[in-house]
Structure formats: C-alpha cells, structure tokens
Amino acid sequence: MARLHLFDLDGTLLHGTAAPVEISRQLGLETEIAELERDFLARQIDSPQYAVRVHALWAELTDAQVTAAFEGAPWLMGIRETWAEIREGGDYCAVISLSPSFFVERLLGWGAHAAYGSVFPAVPFTEPVNPTGILNAAAKVKIANRLCEEFGVGRSDCVAYGDSLSDVELFGAVPVSVAVNADQRLVGLATHSYVGRDLRKAYELVRAAW
C-alpha cells in the first residue's frame, strides 16, 4: 500500500521562519509582521483575521518580491531529494500550510504531488481576500482526507511532518508523525522527533521504522 507524506511549511520545511515573514521582509515590513505573528500566536486573532490584516500589509506586493522571498528563504536541505525518493518508492507527498497559496503552490515545482495553502487573490492584489478560503488547523485534516481519496490511500497510511500547535489535529489523525524542529508540546505527541536542517534525515526516521 502506498503512503501519503503530509508536510507543513512554516517552521517545518522553512527553518525558523514562516512564508509571511519572508514575504514581508521583501517589503521592509519586519516589525509589522512580527507584531501580527505575535497576535496570532497569542490567539488574539484567528486565521481569517490574520489573512485580512496581512493582505492589507502587502498592498504593494509584486510577484517578483514573492519570487525573491521564495528563493531566498532558509529551506531545509534535501527537500527535492526526499520528495524524489518518495515518488520513486511509489508514495505520495503533499504540502498543507496556513500560508498563502501563491507561495505554497510553488513547491509543486520541487516535486510535491499537491500543495495547499490559504487562498489569496493573485499578486499584485486587485481583490480583497475571502476569509472563507483561509485555512486553519482543522482544515489540514479535511485536506488530508481529500488527498487520501484522491491518491487511493487510507488515513492509516499517512505520515505527518510538522512543528507547531497548528499541526496537533493532523498529528492526532494519522498513525505516524514527525516533529521537525518542533514545539515541545508537539514533540510529546509525535512518533519521531528531528532537530536539524536536512529533511532527508527526518524522512529517514520514518523509513527506518518501516
């Protein structure tokens, strides 16, 4: 039976940062995004409220700046190689992130079978963000279920990789999980834990246990 590997983005594939932080850095808005991130982590705002505020923050954002943020971000090493090995073994890999879809979907070019993020309008923005398209922790499980149907695998054949409390529900929904540079509360829920900057080594924890 094929397996489905589900990867978080912020803090997992990206080391010590998040896509909105990297995008905001291109606009010189480090202070503003830091304040917004603090409000979100403190649960003073929810995912849709965060999206509306970050959309306003990025009013002048261009596609070239998104590209620069993506290419300059501190990605873990070995992402493409790990996903190539997963594909060669007949398994599937997907990314599910609360970050904007226009950033997350670029990972399809690195070998992900699927990539889901919060739905934002195209850059440069000419439309408001629709809060109904913004993902939350529960949405990760719903998308995982949809991907299971699409790829013909069961929930029991899924592996989740994540780093924060937004991954708790997904970790609870699948039998195998890997905490990657993670919050200690998530480490306590995970099957495996990895600290480092090479995704191949995190994947090896799963492969070695098969």
Short mmCIF file of C-alpha atoms in Angstrom, two decimals:
data_model
loop_
_atom_site.label_atom_id
_atom_site.label_comp_id
_atom_site.label_asym_id
_atom_site.label_seq_id
_atom_site.Cartn_x
_atom_site.Cartn_y
_atom_site.Cartn_z
CA MET A 1 0.00 0.00 0.00
CA ALA A 2 1.29 3.44 -0.92
CA ARG A 3 1.89 6.02 1.79
CA LEU A 4 0.99 9.70 1.81
CA HIS A 5 3.52 12.07 3.39
CA LEU A 6 1.98 15.36 4.55
CA PHE A 7 4.35 18.28 5.16
CA ASP A 8 3.74 21.53 6.98
CA LEU A 9 5.59 24.55 5.58
CA ASP A 10 6.25 27.26 8.17
CA GLY A 11 8.84 26.17 10.71
CA THR A 12 8.99 22.70 9.12
CA LEU A 13 10.23 22.96 5.55
CA LEU A 14 11.24 26.54 6.33
CA HIS A 15 13.77 26.65 9.16
CA GLY A 16 12.92 29.06 11.95
CA THR A 17 10.63 31.27 9.90
CA ALA A 18 7.35 31.45 8.01
CA ALA A 19 6.34 32.40 4.49
CA PRO A 20 4.58 35.62 5.58
CA VAL A 21 7.72 36.70 7.43
CA GLU A 22 9.90 36.10 4.37
CA ILE A 23 7.45 37.91 2.10
CA SER A 24 7.19 40.87 4.49
CA ARG A 25 10.99 41.10 4.66
CA GLN A 26 10.99 41.87 0.94
CA LEU A 27 8.76 44.86 1.67
CA GLY A 28 10.74 46.08 4.65
CA LEU A 29 7.89 45.22 6.99
CA GLU A 30 9.71 43.06 9.54
CA THR A 31 8.34 44.96 12.54
CA GLU A 32 4.77 44.90 11.30
CA ILE A 33 4.74 41.18 10.52
CA ALA A 34 6.37 40.40 13.86
CA GLU A 35 3.52 42.17 15.65
CA LEU A 36 0.96 40.35 13.56
CA GLU A 37 2.62 36.99 14.22
CA ARG A 38 2.61 37.69 17.96
CA ASP A 39 -1.11 38.46 17.91
CA PHE A 40 -1.81 35.25 16.01
CA LEU A 41 0.34 33.04 18.23
CA ALA A 42 -1.29 34.60 21.31
CA ARG A 43 -4.68 33.74 19.75
CA GLN A 44 -5.76 37.36 19.84
CA ILE A 45 -6.72 36.96 16.17
CA ASP A 46 -7.77 33.89 14.19
CA SER A 47 -6.63 32.73 10.76
CA PRO A 48 -9.16 34.77 8.71
CA GLN A 49 -8.39 37.93 10.71
CA TYR A 50 -4.67 37.35 10.22
CA ALA A 51 -5.22 36.96 6.47
CA VAL A 52 -7.21 40.18 6.16
CA ARG A 53 -4.54 42.11 8.04
CA VAL A 54 -1.60 40.62 6.16
CA HIS A 55 -3.39 41.25 2.84
CA ALA A 56 -3.62 44.92 3.76
CA LEU A 57 0.02 44.91 4.84
CA TRP A 58 1.03 43.58 1.42
CA ALA A 59 -0.91 46.12 -0.65
CA GLU A 60 2.19 46.88 -2.76
CA LEU A 61 3.39 43.27 -3.12
CA THR A 62 4.64 42.15 -6.54
CA ASP A 63 5.20 38.72 -7.99
CA ALA A 64 8.92 39.47 -8.24
CA GLN A 65 9.03 40.04 -4.49
CA VAL A 66 7.23 36.74 -3.85
CA THR A 67 9.79 35.01 -6.06
CA ALA A 68 12.64 36.66 -4.16
CA ALA A 69 11.11 35.61 -0.83
CA PHE A 70 10.70 32.03 -2.01
CA GLU A 71 14.17 31.73 -3.49
CA GLY A 72 15.90 33.44 -0.57
CA ALA A 73 14.09 31.63 2.25
CA PRO A 74 16.01 29.31 4.61
CA TRP A 75 14.67 26.00 3.35
CA LEU A 76 15.75 22.72 4.87
CA MET A 77 18.29 20.87 2.77
CA GLY A 78 17.22 17.81 0.85
CA ILE A 79 13.58 18.67 0.16
CA ARG A 80 13.72 17.87 -3.55
CA GLU A 81 15.77 14.73 -2.91
CA THR A 82 13.39 13.49 -0.24
CA TRP A 83 10.36 14.02 -2.41
CA ALA A 84 12.07 12.36 -5.36
CA GLU A 85 12.76 9.31 -3.20
CA ILE A 86 9.16 9.26 -2.00
CA ARG A 87 7.95 9.38 -5.60
CA GLU A 88 10.38 6.70 -6.74
CA GLY A 89 9.09 4.42 -3.99
CA GLY A 90 5.52 4.78 -5.26
CA ASP A 91 4.42 7.00 -2.39
CA TYR A 92 2.91 10.49 -2.41
CA CYS A 93 3.99 13.80 -0.87
CA ALA A 94 1.88 16.88 -0.25
CA VAL A 95 2.22 20.22 1.49
CA ILE A 96 -0.60 21.65 3.61
CA SER A 97 0.04 25.09 5.06
CA LEU A 98 -1.87 28.02 6.53
CA SER A 99 0.39 30.34 4.49
CA PRO A 100 -0.76 31.97 1.23
CA SER A 101 -1.48 29.65 -1.65
CA PHE A 102 0.57 31.77 -4.07
CA PHE A 103 3.68 30.87 -2.05
CA VAL A 104 2.84 27.28 -1.09
CA GLU A 105 1.94 26.19 -4.62
CA ARG A 106 5.44 27.00 -5.84
CA LEU A 107 6.52 23.77 -4.12
CA LEU A 108 4.78 21.79 -6.86
CA GLY A 109 7.84 22.63 -8.93
CA TRP A 110 10.02 20.89 -6.35
CA GLY A 111 8.19 17.59 -6.66
CA ALA A 112 5.18 17.73 -4.36
CA HIS A 113 2.15 15.88 -5.72
CA ALA A 114 -0.12 18.51 -4.16
CA ALA A 115 0.27 21.82 -2.33
CA TYR A 116 -2.50 23.56 -0.42
CA GLY A 117 -2.38 26.96 1.26
CA SER A 118 -4.82 29.65 2.31
CA VAL A 119 -6.48 31.00 -0.83
CA PHE A 120 -5.36 34.56 -1.55
CA PRO A 121 -6.09 36.63 -4.67
CA ALA A 122 -3.37 36.77 -7.29
CA VAL A 123 -0.44 39.14 -6.83
CA PRO A 124 -0.47 42.09 -7.29
CA PHE A 125 -3.71 42.34 -5.32
CA THR A 126 -6.71 43.86 -7.05
CA GLU A 127 -9.30 41.99 -4.97
CA PRO A 128 -9.90 41.56 -1.24
CA VAL A 129 -9.07 38.31 0.48
CA ASN A 130 -12.05 35.99 1.02
CA PRO A 131 -11.97 34.73 4.64
CA THR A 132 -13.76 31.52 3.66
CA GLY A 133 -10.67 30.39 1.74
CA ILE A 134 -8.33 30.78 4.70
CA LEU A 135 -7.18 27.54 6.30
CA ASN A 136 -6.93 26.64 9.98
CA ALA A 137 -5.67 23.61 11.88
CA ALA A 138 -8.89 21.65 11.33
CA ALA A 139 -8.69 22.30 7.59
CA LYS A 140 -5.41 20.39 7.46
CA VAL A 141 -7.24 17.21 8.46
CA LYS A 142 -10.03 17.82 5.93
CA ILE A 143 -7.49 18.33 3.15
CA ALA A 144 -5.61 15.20 4.24
CA ASN A 145 -8.84 13.22 3.96
CA ARG A 146 -9.44 14.63 0.49
CA LEU A 147 -5.91 13.69 -0.58
CA CYS A 148 -6.37 10.17 0.74
CA GLU A 149 -9.36 9.77 -1.55
CA GLU A 150 -7.52 11.33 -4.47
CA PHE A 151 -4.49 9.08 -4.15
CA GLY A 152 -6.33 5.95 -3.06
CA VAL A 153 -4.68 5.58 0.34
CA GLY A 154 -6.12 5.20 3.81
CA ARG A 155 -5.66 7.50 6.78
CA SER A 156 -3.68 4.64 8.31
CA ASP A 157 -1.13 5.04 5.52
CA CYS A 158 -0.36 8.71 6.23
CA VAL A 159 2.70 10.33 7.78
CA ALA A 160 2.59 13.93 9.01
CA TYR A 161 5.55 16.28 9.44
CA GLY A 162 5.08 19.48 11.45
CA ASP A 163 6.43 21.83 14.07
CA SER A 164 3.70 23.71 15.92
CA LEU A 165 0.30 23.60 17.57
CA SER A 166 -1.38 24.11 14.19
CA ASP A 167 -0.27 20.54 13.44
CA VAL A 168 -1.76 18.95 16.58
CA GLU A 169 -5.04 17.91 14.95
CA LEU A 170 -3.28 16.38 11.96
CA PHE A 171 -0.82 14.52 14.22
CA GLY A 172 -3.79 13.10 16.08
CA ALA A 173 -5.46 11.97 12.88
CA VAL A 174 -2.61 9.88 11.42
CA PRO A 175 -0.67 6.94 12.88
CA VAL A 176 2.86 8.22 12.21
CA SER A 177 4.14 11.75 12.78
CA VAL A 178 7.49 13.52 12.79
CA ALA A 179 8.07 16.65 14.87
CA VAL A 180 10.59 18.75 12.94
CA ASN A 181 12.38 21.46 14.95
CA ALA A 182 9.15 21.49 16.89
CA ASP A 183 7.42 23.00 19.87
CA GLN A 184 7.91 20.68 22.85
CA ARG A 185 4.16 20.17 23.17
CA LEU A 186 4.10 18.76 19.65
CA VAL A 187 7.20 16.64 20.29
CA GLY A 188 5.27 14.90 23.05
CA LEU A 189 2.59 13.86 20.56
CA ALA A 190 4.89 12.75 17.76
CA THR A 191 6.08 9.28 16.80
CA HIS A 192 9.51 10.66 15.92
CA SER A 193 11.36 13.91 16.56
CA TYR A 194 14.06 15.54 14.46
CA VAL A 195 16.14 18.64 15.15
CA GLY A 196 18.32 19.84 12.30
CA ARG A 197 18.30 21.30 8.81
CA ASP A 198 18.10 18.28 6.48
CA LEU A 199 14.72 16.83 5.56
CA ARG A 200 16.36 13.62 4.40
CA LYS A 201 17.27 12.82 7.99
CA ALA A 202 13.72 13.45 9.21
CA TYR A 203 12.40 11.17 6.48
CA GLU A 204 14.95 8.51 7.38
CA LEU A 205 13.37 8.23 10.85
CA VAL A 206 10.16 7.10 9.18
CA ARG A 207 11.76 4.90 6.56
CA ALA A 208 13.97 3.13 9.11
CA ALA A 209 10.90 2.20 11.16
CA TRP A 210 9.05 0.57 8.25
#
